[in-house]
XYZ file of C-alpha atoms in Angstrom:
744
model
C -68.341 -28.359 -132.025
C -68.269 -30.078 -128.678
C -64.597 -31.160 -128.696
C -63.146 -27.866 -127.320
C -65.338 -27.831 -124.214
C -63.726 -30.872 -122.489
C -60.261 -29.378 -123.048
C -61.250 -25.835 -121.970
C -62.264 -26.865 -118.422
C -58.898 -28.461 -117.571
C -57.165 -25.390 -118.965
C -59.208 -23.148 -116.646
C -58.400 -25.413 -113.721
C -54.697 -25.411 -114.497
C -54.661 -21.694 -115.192
C -56.510 -20.645 -112.042
C -54.569 -18.960 -109.252
C -55.758 -21.576 -106.802
C -54.287 -24.506 -108.804
C -51.042 -22.641 -109.392
C -50.777 -21.773 -105.729
C -51.531 -25.395 -104.754
C -48.885 -26.664 -107.139
C -46.243 -24.112 -106.190
C -46.796 -24.279 -102.473
C -47.133 -28.040 -102.692
C -43.683 -28.257 -104.157
C -42.324 -25.924 -101.496
C -44.086 -28.007 -98.829
C -42.506 -31.168 -100.063
C -39.086 -29.608 -99.956
C -39.844 -28.212 -96.498
C -40.803 -31.691 -95.318
C -37.506 -33.020 -96.556
C -35.649 -30.253 -94.737
C -37.765 -30.830 -91.647
C -36.882 -34.544 -91.596
C -33.189 -33.734 -91.841
C -33.488 -31.092 -89.148
C -35.519 -33.411 -86.965
C -32.813 -36.052 -87.050
C -30.240 -33.416 -86.146
C -32.347 -32.051 -83.318
C -32.932 -35.506 -81.938
C -29.244 -36.086 -81.792
C -28.725 -32.688 -80.204
C -31.467 -33.264 -77.647
C -30.056 -36.604 -76.560
C -26.520 -35.251 -76.185
C -26.997 -31.919 -74.410
C -30.518 -31.631 -73.036
C -29.815 -33.511 -69.828
C -26.613 -31.587 -69.096
C -28.234 -28.295 -70.027
C -31.194 -28.911 -67.699
C -28.953 -30.036 -64.861
C -26.659 -27.030 -65.203
C -29.508 -24.595 -65.440
C -31.196 -26.138 -62.390
C -27.938 -25.924 -60.444
C -27.724 -22.222 -61.345
C -31.270 -21.658 -60.195
C -30.767 -23.544 -56.953
C -27.534 -21.689 -56.158
C -29.311 -18.362 -56.674
C -32.191 -19.547 -54.505
C -29.724 -20.579 -51.772
C -28.154 -17.127 -51.911
C -31.624 -15.550 -51.750
C -32.692 -17.705 -48.793
C -29.512 -16.864 -46.933
C -29.977 -13.132 -47.643
C -33.544 -13.394 -46.290
C -32.189 -15.224 -43.203
C -29.653 -12.391 -42.712
C -32.428 -9.835 -43.076
C -34.433 -11.574 -40.342
C -31.295 -11.702 -38.185
C -30.701 -7.956 -38.734
C -34.348 -7.122 -37.922
C -34.170 -9.148 -34.694
C -30.985 -7.442 -33.481
C -32.387 -4.012 -34.361
C -35.844 -4.422 -32.862
C -35.732 -6.838 -29.921
C -35.443 -3.991 -27.436
C -38.335 -1.923 -28.899
C -40.652 -4.871 -29.703
C -39.760 -7.021 -26.695
C -37.676 -10.231 -26.859
C -40.565 -12.693 -27.256
C -42.267 -10.723 -29.968
C -39.013 -10.220 -31.885
C -38.121 -13.916 -31.471
C -41.508 -15.116 -32.783
C -41.362 -12.727 -35.688
C -37.733 -12.909 -36.829
C -35.832 -15.838 -35.297
C -38.341 -18.394 -36.560
C -38.144 -16.705 -40.008
C -34.354 -17.030 -39.895
C -34.588 -20.736 -39.089
C -37.140 -21.294 -41.896
C -34.900 -19.694 -44.565
C -31.853 -21.647 -43.355
C -33.838 -24.882 -43.526
C -34.953 -24.076 -47.078
C -31.364 -23.274 -48.036
C -30.259 -26.698 -46.731
C -33.082 -28.398 -48.679
C -31.950 -26.716 -51.926
C -28.360 -27.645 -51.136
C -29.362 -31.321 -50.841
C -31.163 -31.020 -54.212
C -27.897 -29.730 -55.771
C -26.005 -32.711 -54.332
C -28.563 -35.104 -55.801
C -28.348 -33.455 -59.260
C -24.567 -33.455 -59.314
C -24.308 -37.087 -58.202
C -26.643 -38.233 -61.009
C -25.040 -35.975 -63.637
C -23.048 -37.394 -66.518
C -20.758 -34.345 -66.648
C -17.592 -35.171 -64.663
C -16.725 -31.522 -64.216
C -19.962 -30.872 -62.395
C -18.761 -33.331 -59.753
C -16.406 -30.641 -58.471
C -19.442 -28.769 -57.122
C -19.776 -31.486 -54.429
C -16.698 -30.075 -52.687
C -18.367 -26.680 -52.429
C -21.694 -28.060 -51.188
C -19.817 -30.184 -48.602
C -18.046 -27.076 -47.251
C -21.250 -25.028 -47.226
C -23.144 -27.341 -44.826
C -20.826 -26.758 -41.780
C -20.710 -23.024 -42.549
C -24.494 -22.840 -42.350
C -24.420 -24.830 -39.130
C -21.785 -22.514 -37.671
C -23.808 -19.460 -38.654
C -26.973 -20.875 -37.105
C -25.203 -21.919 -33.881
C -23.611 -18.472 -33.454
C -26.843 -16.676 -34.095
C -28.789 -18.952 -31.710
C -26.117 -18.255 -29.070
C -26.681 -14.525 -29.552
C -30.459 -15.053 -29.216
C -29.949 -17.073 -25.987
C -27.672 -14.370 -24.516
C -30.153 -11.631 -25.383
C -32.959 -13.713 -23.795
C -30.960 -14.084 -20.594
C -30.270 -10.355 -20.620
C -33.852 -9.196 -21.262
C -35.996 -11.647 -19.301
C -37.834 -10.352 -16.152
C -35.187 -11.799 -13.812
C -32.329 -10.983 -16.256
C -29.399 -8.673 -15.773
C -30.976 -5.479 -17.039
C -34.099 -5.723 -14.859
C -32.025 -6.753 -11.865
C -29.741 -3.711 -12.300
C -32.778 -1.443 -12.517
C -34.387 -2.997 -9.408
C -31.279 -2.708 -7.303
C -30.694 0.874 -8.409
C -34.316 1.771 -7.551
C -33.848 0.285 -4.078
C -30.630 2.272 -3.654
C -32.310 5.486 -4.809
C -35.204 4.959 -2.393
C -32.747 4.722 0.487
C -30.488 7.712 -0.354
C -33.277 10.117 -1.414
C -34.223 11.115 2.197
C -30.592 11.471 3.374
C -29.502 15.025 4.316
C -26.415 14.878 2.076
C -27.638 15.353 -1.550
C -24.386 13.879 -2.950
C -25.746 10.359 -2.455
C -28.814 10.979 -4.580
C -26.800 12.840 -7.232
C -24.368 9.937 -7.551
C -27.258 7.486 -7.923
C -28.761 9.661 -10.704
C -25.363 9.758 -12.516
C -25.069 5.964 -12.184
C -28.585 5.601 -13.698
C -27.741 7.959 -16.632
C -24.496 6.117 -17.501
C -26.224 2.728 -17.117
C -28.886 3.743 -19.694
C -26.226 5.129 -22.053
C -24.238 1.854 -21.831
C -27.349 -0.279 -22.396
C -28.319 1.827 -25.447
C -24.855 2.122 -27.059
C -22.655 -0.557 -25.506
C -19.734 1.907 -25.508
C -16.822 1.191 -23.076
C -16.623 4.790 -21.835
C -19.992 4.507 -20.125
C -18.976 1.295 -18.394
C -15.763 3.002 -17.202
C -17.865 5.901 -15.910
C -20.092 3.451 -14.028
C -17.106 1.824 -12.326
C -15.721 5.201 -11.240
C -19.102 6.362 -9.945
C -19.540 3.124 -7.949
C -16.112 3.671 -6.357
C -16.986 7.264 -5.628
C -20.292 6.252 -4.053
C -18.545 3.631 -1.896
C -15.948 6.136 -0.688
C -18.662 8.645 0.087
C -20.533 6.102 2.197
C -17.366 5.021 4.064
C -16.161 8.594 4.662
C -19.517 10.209 5.591
C -20.076 11.563 9.091
C -22.628 10.266 11.548
C -24.927 13.129 10.704
C -24.986 12.457 6.977
C -24.875 8.672 7.293
C -26.083 7.089 10.584
C -24.867 3.596 11.358
C -28.173 1.840 11.546
C -31.554 3.614 11.388
C -32.139 7.320 11.217
C -35.355 9.280 11.686
C -35.424 12.478 9.641
C -38.113 15.153 9.141
C -40.759 14.257 6.580
C -40.802 17.182 4.088
C -44.403 16.364 3.168
C -45.772 17.243 6.660
C -46.387 20.739 8.023
C -44.994 21.213 10.591
C -42.273 18.574 9.825
C -42.589 15.340 11.723
C -39.950 12.651 12.135
C -41.667 9.791 10.384
C -39.307 8.446 7.667
C -37.274 5.392 8.660
C -34.112 4.838 6.512
C -31.962 1.635 6.925
C -28.586 3.101 5.975
C -26.345 0.017 6.432
C -27.857 -1.531 3.286
C -26.049 0.998 1.042
C -22.750 -0.887 0.746
C -24.492 -4.230 0.243
C -26.770 -2.836 -2.493
C -24.015 -1.068 -4.356
C -21.908 -4.244 -4.212
C -24.774 -6.387 -5.577
C -25.359 -3.762 -8.274
C -21.682 -3.887 -9.255
C -21.713 -7.708 -9.476
C -24.735 -7.711 -11.737
C -23.147 -4.992 -13.873
C -20.002 -7.127 -14.363
C -22.195 -10.115 -15.329
C -24.062 -7.918 -17.832
C -20.790 -6.691 -19.384
C -19.574 -10.292 -19.699
C -22.856 -11.266 -21.346
C -22.533 -8.282 -23.707
C -19.028 -9.500 -24.605
C -20.351 -12.939 -25.469
C -23.008 -11.348 -27.684
C -20.369 -9.335 -29.555
C -18.151 -12.390 -30.022
C -20.913 -14.580 -31.426
C -22.138 -11.718 -33.598
C -18.627 -11.337 -35.041
C -18.460 -15.115 -35.590
C -21.657 -15.407 -37.659
C -20.822 -12.278 -39.600
C -17.382 -13.697 -40.529
C -19.043 -16.967 -41.525
C -21.441 -14.991 -43.720
C -18.508 -13.956 -45.944
C -17.476 -17.595 -46.423
C -21.049 -18.654 -47.152
C -21.386 -15.972 -49.837
C -18.088 -17.050 -51.368
C -19.072 -20.743 -51.509
C -22.515 -20.013 -53.018
C -20.787 -17.871 -55.617
C -18.458 -20.779 -56.417
C -21.468 -23.122 -56.847
C -23.073 -20.579 -59.145
C -19.922 -20.314 -61.239
C -19.802 -24.130 -61.475
C -23.357 -24.193 -62.756
C -22.563 -21.447 -65.231
C -19.527 -23.397 -66.470
C -21.682 -26.535 -67.014
C -24.257 -24.462 -68.810
C -21.549 -22.984 -71.085
C -20.179 -26.458 -71.948
C -23.646 -27.683 -72.850
C -24.164 -24.622 -74.997
C -20.834 -25.282 -76.808
C -21.954 -28.844 -77.510
C -25.175 -27.499 -78.864
C -23.222 -25.195 -81.191
C -21.129 -28.108 -82.517
C -24.172 -30.214 -83.349
C -25.864 -27.169 -84.824
C -22.907 -26.608 -87.176
C -23.140 -30.153 -88.441
C -26.848 -29.827 -89.016
C -26.407 -26.487 -90.753
C -24.168 -27.967 -93.422
C -26.767 -30.528 -94.364
C -29.507 -27.948 -94.385
C -27.600 -25.614 -96.659
C -27.475 -28.208 -99.476
C -31.151 -29.073 -99.212
C -32.126 -25.430 -98.787
C -30.251 -24.414 -101.950
C -32.311 -26.952 -103.969
C -35.518 -25.864 -102.328
C -34.674 -22.226 -102.963
C -34.176 -22.794 -106.665
C -37.465 -24.586 -107.144
C -39.283 -22.168 -104.876
C -37.898 -19.213 -106.847
C -39.177 -20.657 -110.102
C -42.644 -21.210 -108.632
C -42.664 -17.743 -107.124
C -41.745 -16.112 -110.457
C -44.636 -17.788 -112.228
C -47.095 -16.910 -109.481
C -45.828 -13.331 -109.271
C -46.768 -12.583 -112.884
C -50.348 -13.646 -112.152
C -50.717 -12.042 -108.792
C -48.427 -8.972 -108.496
C -50.297 -6.888 -111.128
C -53.687 -6.978 -109.398
C -52.000 -6.617 -106.051
C -50.208 -3.485 -107.213
C -53.567 -2.068 -108.240
C -54.988 -2.913 -104.806
C -51.921 -1.357 -103.158
C -52.258 1.934 -105.100
C -55.909 2.135 -104.208
C -55.129 1.434 -100.513
C -52.449 4.153 -100.540
C -54.930 6.713 -101.873
C -57.435 5.592 -99.199
C -54.730 6.120 -96.594
C -54.256 9.694 -97.866
C -57.928 10.401 -97.135
C -59.593 9.743 -100.490
C -62.471 7.441 -99.455
C -64.109 7.584 -102.911
C -61.701 5.072 -104.453
C -62.835 1.635 -105.683
C -61.074 -1.300 -107.387
C -62.070 -2.936 -110.717
C -60.135 -6.173 -111.443
C -60.684 -8.904 -114.009
C -58.987 -12.255 -113.937
C -58.964 -15.028 -111.390
C -61.931 -15.554 -109.162
C -59.880 -15.075 -106.040
C -58.624 -11.621 -107.033
C -62.136 -10.512 -108.105
C -63.496 -11.662 -104.731
C -60.647 -9.786 -103.012
C -61.469 -6.602 -104.996
C -65.133 -6.855 -104.069
C -64.216 -7.304 -100.415
C -61.865 -4.305 -100.663
C -64.675 -2.165 -102.115
C -67.029 -3.299 -99.346
C -64.432 -2.421 -96.725
C -63.968 1.040 -98.264
C -67.719 1.677 -98.014
C -67.724 0.563 -94.399
C -64.720 2.784 -93.702
C -66.566 5.802 -95.107
C -69.491 5.062 -92.763
C -67.126 4.553 -89.813
C -65.284 7.820 -90.398
C -68.576 9.690 -90.496
C -69.728 8.051 -87.287
C -66.313 8.710 -85.628
C -66.467 12.408 -86.474
C -69.858 12.603 -84.821
C -68.559 10.816 -81.715
C -65.523 13.112 -81.595
C -67.807 16.121 -81.720
C -69.952 14.719 -78.897
C -66.888 13.887 -76.814
C -65.527 17.395 -77.382
C -68.774 18.916 -76.155
C -68.625 16.689 -73.078
C -65.014 17.683 -72.358
C -65.903 21.348 -72.707
C -68.731 20.818 -70.233
C -66.342 19.123 -67.800
C -63.888 22.008 -68.280
C -66.610 24.440 -67.279
C -67.292 22.328 -64.177
C -63.646 22.316 -63.191
C -63.404 26.063 -63.757
C -66.357 26.508 -61.431
C -64.645 24.427 -58.773
C -61.507 26.532 -59.192
C -63.549 29.737 -58.965
C -65.086 28.527 -55.693
C -61.604 27.906 -54.271
C -60.489 31.361 -55.432
C -63.563 33.044 -53.855
C -62.798 31.240 -50.589
C -59.385 32.900 -50.511
C -60.540 36.411 -51.446
C -64.031 36.853 -49.882
C -64.036 37.381 -46.177
C -67.808 37.625 -45.490
C -69.605 34.235 -45.239
C -72.931 35.421 -46.670
C -71.261 37.102 -49.671
C -69.199 33.964 -50.279
C -72.275 31.707 -50.215
C -74.250 34.020 -52.537
C -71.365 34.018 -55.071
C -71.041 30.245 -54.916
C -74.783 29.679 -55.436
C -74.881 32.049 -58.434
C -71.667 30.513 -59.875
C -73.030 26.954 -59.740
C -76.330 27.962 -61.357
C -74.608 29.951 -64.066
C -71.819 27.466 -64.950
C -73.898 24.263 -64.693
C -77.151 25.753 -66.072
C -79.289 24.549 -63.182
C -82.708 25.877 -62.170
C -81.947 26.602 -58.530
C -78.974 26.444 -56.157
C -79.450 26.916 -52.415
C -77.019 26.728 -49.530
C -78.369 25.812 -46.058
C -76.444 26.105 -42.769
C -77.435 24.253 -39.635
C -78.286 26.244 -36.472
C -76.271 25.878 -33.269
C -78.534 23.103 -31.962
C -78.526 21.333 -35.384
C -82.308 21.209 -35.319
C -82.986 23.285 -38.461
C -81.289 23.806 -41.789
C -81.641 27.545 -42.529
C -81.389 28.854 -46.107
C -78.496 31.319 -46.333
C -78.038 31.856 -50.073
C -80.057 31.107 -53.273
C -79.641 31.817 -56.952
C -83.229 31.645 -58.328
C -86.099 34.076 -57.960
C -88.020 31.534 -55.932
C -84.962 31.131 -53.728
C -84.852 34.884 -53.054
C -88.494 34.693 -51.949
C -87.532 31.848 -49.634
C -84.745 33.930 -48.167
C -87.114 36.784 -47.415
C -89.438 34.321 -45.638
C -86.576 32.922 -43.566
C -87.023 29.455 -45.129
C -85.795 26.589 -42.918
C -86.267 22.839 -42.774
C -86.283 20.567 -39.733
C -83.236 18.262 -39.725
C -84.170 14.628 -40.335
C -87.875 15.310 -40.950
C -88.471 17.670 -43.840
C -87.422 17.137 -47.427
C -84.262 15.887 -49.057
C -82.252 18.604 -47.323
C -83.322 17.503 -43.831
C -82.680 13.824 -44.641
C -79.185 14.532 -46.027
C -78.252 16.475 -42.910
C -78.828 13.321 -40.835
C -77.499 10.731 -43.323
C -74.334 12.798 -44.038
C -74.184 11.536 -47.630
C -75.577 12.861 -50.945
C -79.202 12.221 -51.794
C -80.291 12.246 -55.445
C -83.878 12.450 -56.677
C -83.693 11.940 -60.462
C -87.441 12.195 -60.595
C -88.917 14.185 -57.667
C -92.384 12.856 -58.393
C -91.238 9.375 -57.385
C -89.128 10.399 -54.407
C -90.888 9.747 -51.107
C -89.122 12.475 -49.079
C -89.208 15.275 -51.678
C -90.423 18.588 -50.241
C -92.809 20.217 -52.753
C -91.854 23.873 -52.485
C -94.395 26.298 -54.082
C -91.606 28.806 -54.667
C -89.817 26.309 -56.996
C -92.640 24.837 -59.139
C -90.454 23.773 -62.066
C -88.234 21.362 -60.161
C -88.048 17.896 -61.750
C -84.848 16.519 -60.212
C -82.828 17.454 -57.110
C -79.562 16.616 -55.396
C -78.550 17.531 -51.840
C -74.915 17.252 -50.784
C -73.733 17.553 -47.170
C -71.174 20.220 -46.243
C -68.807 18.286 -43.998
C -66.029 19.465 -41.746
C -64.243 16.583 -39.982
C -67.275 14.281 -40.478
C -69.503 16.979 -38.929
C -72.370 18.363 -41.062
C -72.429 22.222 -41.032
C -74.841 22.693 -43.919
C -76.361 21.370 -47.157
C -75.741 22.292 -50.808
C -79.146 21.912 -52.552
C -79.292 21.921 -56.390
C -82.461 21.551 -58.483
C -83.030 21.168 -62.206
C -86.014 21.514 -64.507
C -85.053 18.230 -66.290
C -85.501 14.677 -65.050
C -82.397 12.491 -64.789
C -80.294 15.679 -64.720
C -77.472 14.390 -62.476
C -75.031 11.858 -63.888
C -72.341 10.115 -61.848
C -69.654 12.486 -63.137
C -71.860 15.456 -62.182
C -72.216 14.042 -58.634
C -68.393 13.709 -58.311
C -67.814 17.317 -59.426
C -70.621 18.641 -57.211
C -69.307 16.661 -54.243
C -65.908 18.272 -54.750
C -67.626 21.651 -54.918
C -69.494 20.874 -51.658
C -66.254 19.975 -49.917
C -64.656 23.233 -51.088
C -67.689 25.240 -49.987
C -67.537 23.611 -46.542
C -63.872 24.477 -46.218
C -64.529 27.997 -47.406
C -67.303 28.454 -44.800
C -65.104 27.076 -42.082
C -62.188 29.340 -43.088
C -64.436 32.403 -43.238
C -65.844 31.610 -39.798
C -62.357 31.137 -38.370
C -61.249 34.472 -39.871
C -64.261 36.221 -38.306
C -63.587 34.648 -34.925
C -59.874 35.519 -35.159
C -60.694 39.165 -36.032
C -63.059 39.391 -33.031
C -60.462 37.852 -30.719
C -57.739 40.143 -32.015
C -59.945 43.210 -31.530
C -60.744 42.123 -27.952
C -57.111 41.469 -27.168
C -56.055 44.832 -28.613
C -58.783 46.625 -26.617
C -57.761 44.791 -23.416
C -54.092 45.543 -23.991
C -54.826 49.244 -24.668
C -56.989 49.532 -21.542
C -54.405 47.702 -19.450
C -51.672 49.996 -20.768
C -53.755 53.118 -20.079
C -54.509 51.957 -16.501
C -50.912 51.032 -15.707
C -49.494 54.267 -17.058
C -52.167 56.335 -15.256
C -51.086 54.760 -11.955
C -47.418 55.172 -12.877
C -47.768 58.831 -13.754
C -49.860 59.583 -10.707
C -46.919 58.635 -8.547
C -44.512 60.907 -10.449
C -44.714 63.150 -13.473
C -42.053 62.238 -15.984
C -41.043 65.024 -18.332
C -37.777 66.703 -19.334
C -36.788 69.864 -21.129
C -33.752 69.854 -23.372
C -31.889 73.089 -24.263
C -28.403 73.629 -25.573
C -27.403 74.465 -21.990
C -28.948 71.728 -19.955
C -31.525 68.933 -19.496
C -33.908 69.558 -16.592
C -37.262 68.206 -15.354
C -40.205 69.661 -17.219
C -42.810 71.736 -15.465
C -46.440 70.842 -15.901
C -46.998 73.637 -18.397
C -44.301 72.297 -20.734
C -43.202 74.520 -23.596
C -46.394 76.540 -23.752
C -45.142 79.343 -21.550
C -41.887 79.748 -23.521
C -43.399 79.877 -27.027
C -42.652 83.167 -28.757
C -44.414 84.937 -31.542
C -42.092 83.644 -34.246
C -41.499 80.191 -32.767
C -42.535 77.032 -34.665
C -43.855 74.131 -32.503
C -44.098 70.438 -33.535
C -46.027 68.023 -31.274
C -45.658 64.238 -31.659
C -47.828 62.114 -29.344
C -46.253 59.119 -27.590
C -48.724 56.343 -28.262
C -48.521 52.848 -26.741
C -51.002 50.188 -27.853
C -53.424 52.794 -29.131
C -53.292 54.953 -25.967
C -51.532 58.273 -25.623
C -49.127 58.239 -22.658
C -47.099 61.373 -23.396
C -46.015 63.974 -25.900
C -42.800 65.166 -27.588
C -42.812 68.898 -28.248
C -40.155 70.483 -30.438
C -39.669 74.275 -30.775
C -37.461 76.358 -33.044
C -37.577 79.877 -34.425
C -35.543 79.553 -37.612
C -37.951 77.864 -40.006
C -41.116 75.795 -40.166
C -41.178 72.044 -39.654
C -41.318 70.013 -42.849
C -43.428 66.918 -43.341
C -40.344 64.680 -43.361
C -39.149 66.166 -40.076
C -42.554 65.689 -38.496
C -42.662 62.129 -39.781
C -39.244 61.502 -38.293
C -40.408 62.974 -34.977
C -43.376 60.636 -35.029
C -41.126 57.643 -35.593
C -38.908 58.763 -32.746
C -42.035 59.069 -30.552
C -42.957 55.450 -31.422
C -39.516 54.258 -30.390
C -39.711 56.318 -27.181
C -43.051 54.652 -26.368
C -41.469 51.205 -26.634
C -38.403 52.282 -24.702
C -40.269 53.822 -21.734
C -42.583 50.815 -21.621
C -39.604 48.448 -21.490
C -38.015 50.634 -18.793
C -41.215 50.549 -16.754
C -41.421 46.760 -17.060
C -37.770 46.376 -16.038
C -38.324 48.540 -12.946
C -41.409 46.568 -11.947
C -39.438 43.337 -12.423
C -36.601 44.599 -10.272
C -38.989 45.747 -7.505
C -40.752 42.392 -7.522
C -37.405 40.548 -7.450
C -36.282 42.705 -4.515
C -39.503 41.922 -2.614
C -39.129 38.213 -3.359
C -35.552 38.287 -2.150
C -36.512 39.936 1.145
C -39.280 37.387 1.692
C -36.914 34.545 0.955
C -34.236 35.832 3.302
C -36.858 36.418 6.019
C -38.229 32.893 5.607
C -34.729 31.356 5.606
C -33.809 33.059 8.882
C -37.068 31.936 10.527
C -36.473 28.273 9.488
C -33.007 28.183 11.045
C -34.392 27.202 14.469
C -37.454 25.565 15.930
C -37.338 27.456 19.242
C -40.375 29.759 19.585
C -38.535 32.628 21.353
C -35.692 32.571 18.852
C -38.155 32.631 15.969
C -39.966 35.690 17.414
C -36.700 37.522 18.077
C -35.426 36.767 14.579
C -38.707 38.050 13.101
C -38.390 41.337 15.052
C -34.776 41.898 14.035
C -35.477 41.226 10.364
C -38.527 43.590 10.288
C -36.572 46.387 11.979
C -33.660 45.930 9.557
C -35.879 45.648 6.472
C -38.169 48.583 7.182
C -35.712 50.788 9.140
C -37.787 50.715 12.333
C -36.692 51.884 15.754
C -39.188 49.649 17.513
C -41.257 46.612 16.574
C -43.577 44.432 18.564
C -44.867 40.868 18.098
C -47.757 39.851 20.385
C -49.197 36.348 20.587
C -52.711 36.233 22.085
C -54.954 33.228 22.457
C -58.366 34.106 23.940
C -61.885 32.747 23.855
C -62.760 35.329 21.195
C -60.186 33.837 18.791
C -61.110 30.220 19.424
C -62.308 28.300 16.405
C -65.441 26.274 17.195
C -65.697 22.701 15.923
């Protein structure tokens, strides 16, 4: 009876999935180890043969790319220096860009030396050809650096305080100081032209401006040599000082320095042009060398790529040899592995299919499924774990649905907040009155956010009190009637916020030290005050109160702060609109009054009116058409209105038919155009009269300044007054008596 038991336990061990898996995968593992040993030997051979060459070639490629990058960065520093030395100043540009250029060139040389070291130690004979490229690259880099340093030196000589540019400017300033007082303005004009062409040449370097400078210098020299003694005295000339009244001869001008100064200026200009030529030559040199440097670095990169390709081909050859050996061993391993897999599949696939079907139904949403499997211990354990996971998934889905619902409610609440912010912005565009705007905003915030009270305070002109301007609650309305106000910096959260210029939150007003206990708002449990800022200046406070503690979360504060900023902008815009309307009304009233006054004076001098008939156009009598209106005549009057003031009238009379509305409207439009036309005509006449008076005064003054002799001045004044005013006689009497003496 006991003999079957010893044999049954080994059968269970052999028949278990674990033992079968151990046997099958053990066999596969042994075969895999054999394959791994063969592969390892092949890989060792491959590593010894190509790894060194592969690493060297790859490093050469990397270094060649780094050399190209370093040279490009050096070129960028060179370009920045040439473009900015004038605006930044030479020393600043040199410190910032020239040193950077030298650093990148030095790094490029260091990487070039590393390439030489790699190639010399390489076992690949074809890589030795790269040494020719590296040898040619070194002098190219030296040539580039020398040419660029020469350009830097020339620019330093040109831009230093005692350099050519500053010397030119100094000499030209001295020349301008000498010629400015000369009677002949051509000297000063030529100096100004020389300065303009000098600046154009310095900024552009174009030859045409240099040619213009040479011609202008010759023209200036000829003008000096050919000028008369009056325009150009030989040594020192005393001329009237235009700053004194009456003019006094105080300015001393050494004229003989003109030719020396213009000669010195021309010499320095020639030196500057020569220096500019050297800069252009050296610039062309290092830019030509740049092309050769790029070509050589590209050749080095191609050499590294070629070495990398050769190493890769060697790798492929060794790989093909290893692959043949692996195919034979793999075929044997595949056959044994397939046999083991077939046996295991019959024991495992059935239960796994059942698990797969159940998982598919779970994926379709049926969370009531469970798995019942008999057989090996491992599959039973897997089925139990699957059932446990299904139960947990049911709980998770239920919890997730609840979280989605809560999140949806939160998003809806945020949407309401954003809609409220948008509504505030819309009200700011449509509502002109500040008080109406503030009332709408307070009610909107209370309604959309479900708060107990919303109040908006504005600071007075002295910023001493925050005065309540709008409120949404019944208690707030009582506060408005009382003229509720809080002292800034002393009373309540509102007063403190006005000074601090940042939001103040009291999540529990009972624990807040500065909370103002308002009897009109007894249900307040939490409060937030947000400053209304315009350009960092507080113009008011947005005060919001809730009947719940901890009512203001961080997201609420962000939304409310956005609302506060929009309210501040809306208040500012409304105030600006009101001020603009007041200013426009004042300007319109002033323009209308000015127009009425001017036209009253204009019409008092002469009555302007004309009567048109088919026969003639004649001046209109004061009674107009009234005396000629017959019994059957139809009269249409259209007032001539200018800037809100009536300045005339257009009267139309006919006896054939009545005037239609379209005709009267057309007559009104004509009257508007007539108003503009006569106003323009009046302004033109006034301008002409003023110009005529100014011309007479100018002529009169010019005649008087022609001489300094007192008698001649008096006679000239008499003649001009008689000629101007058409006088037969005129008298000028000079009288100095004790009565007219001015006491000290």
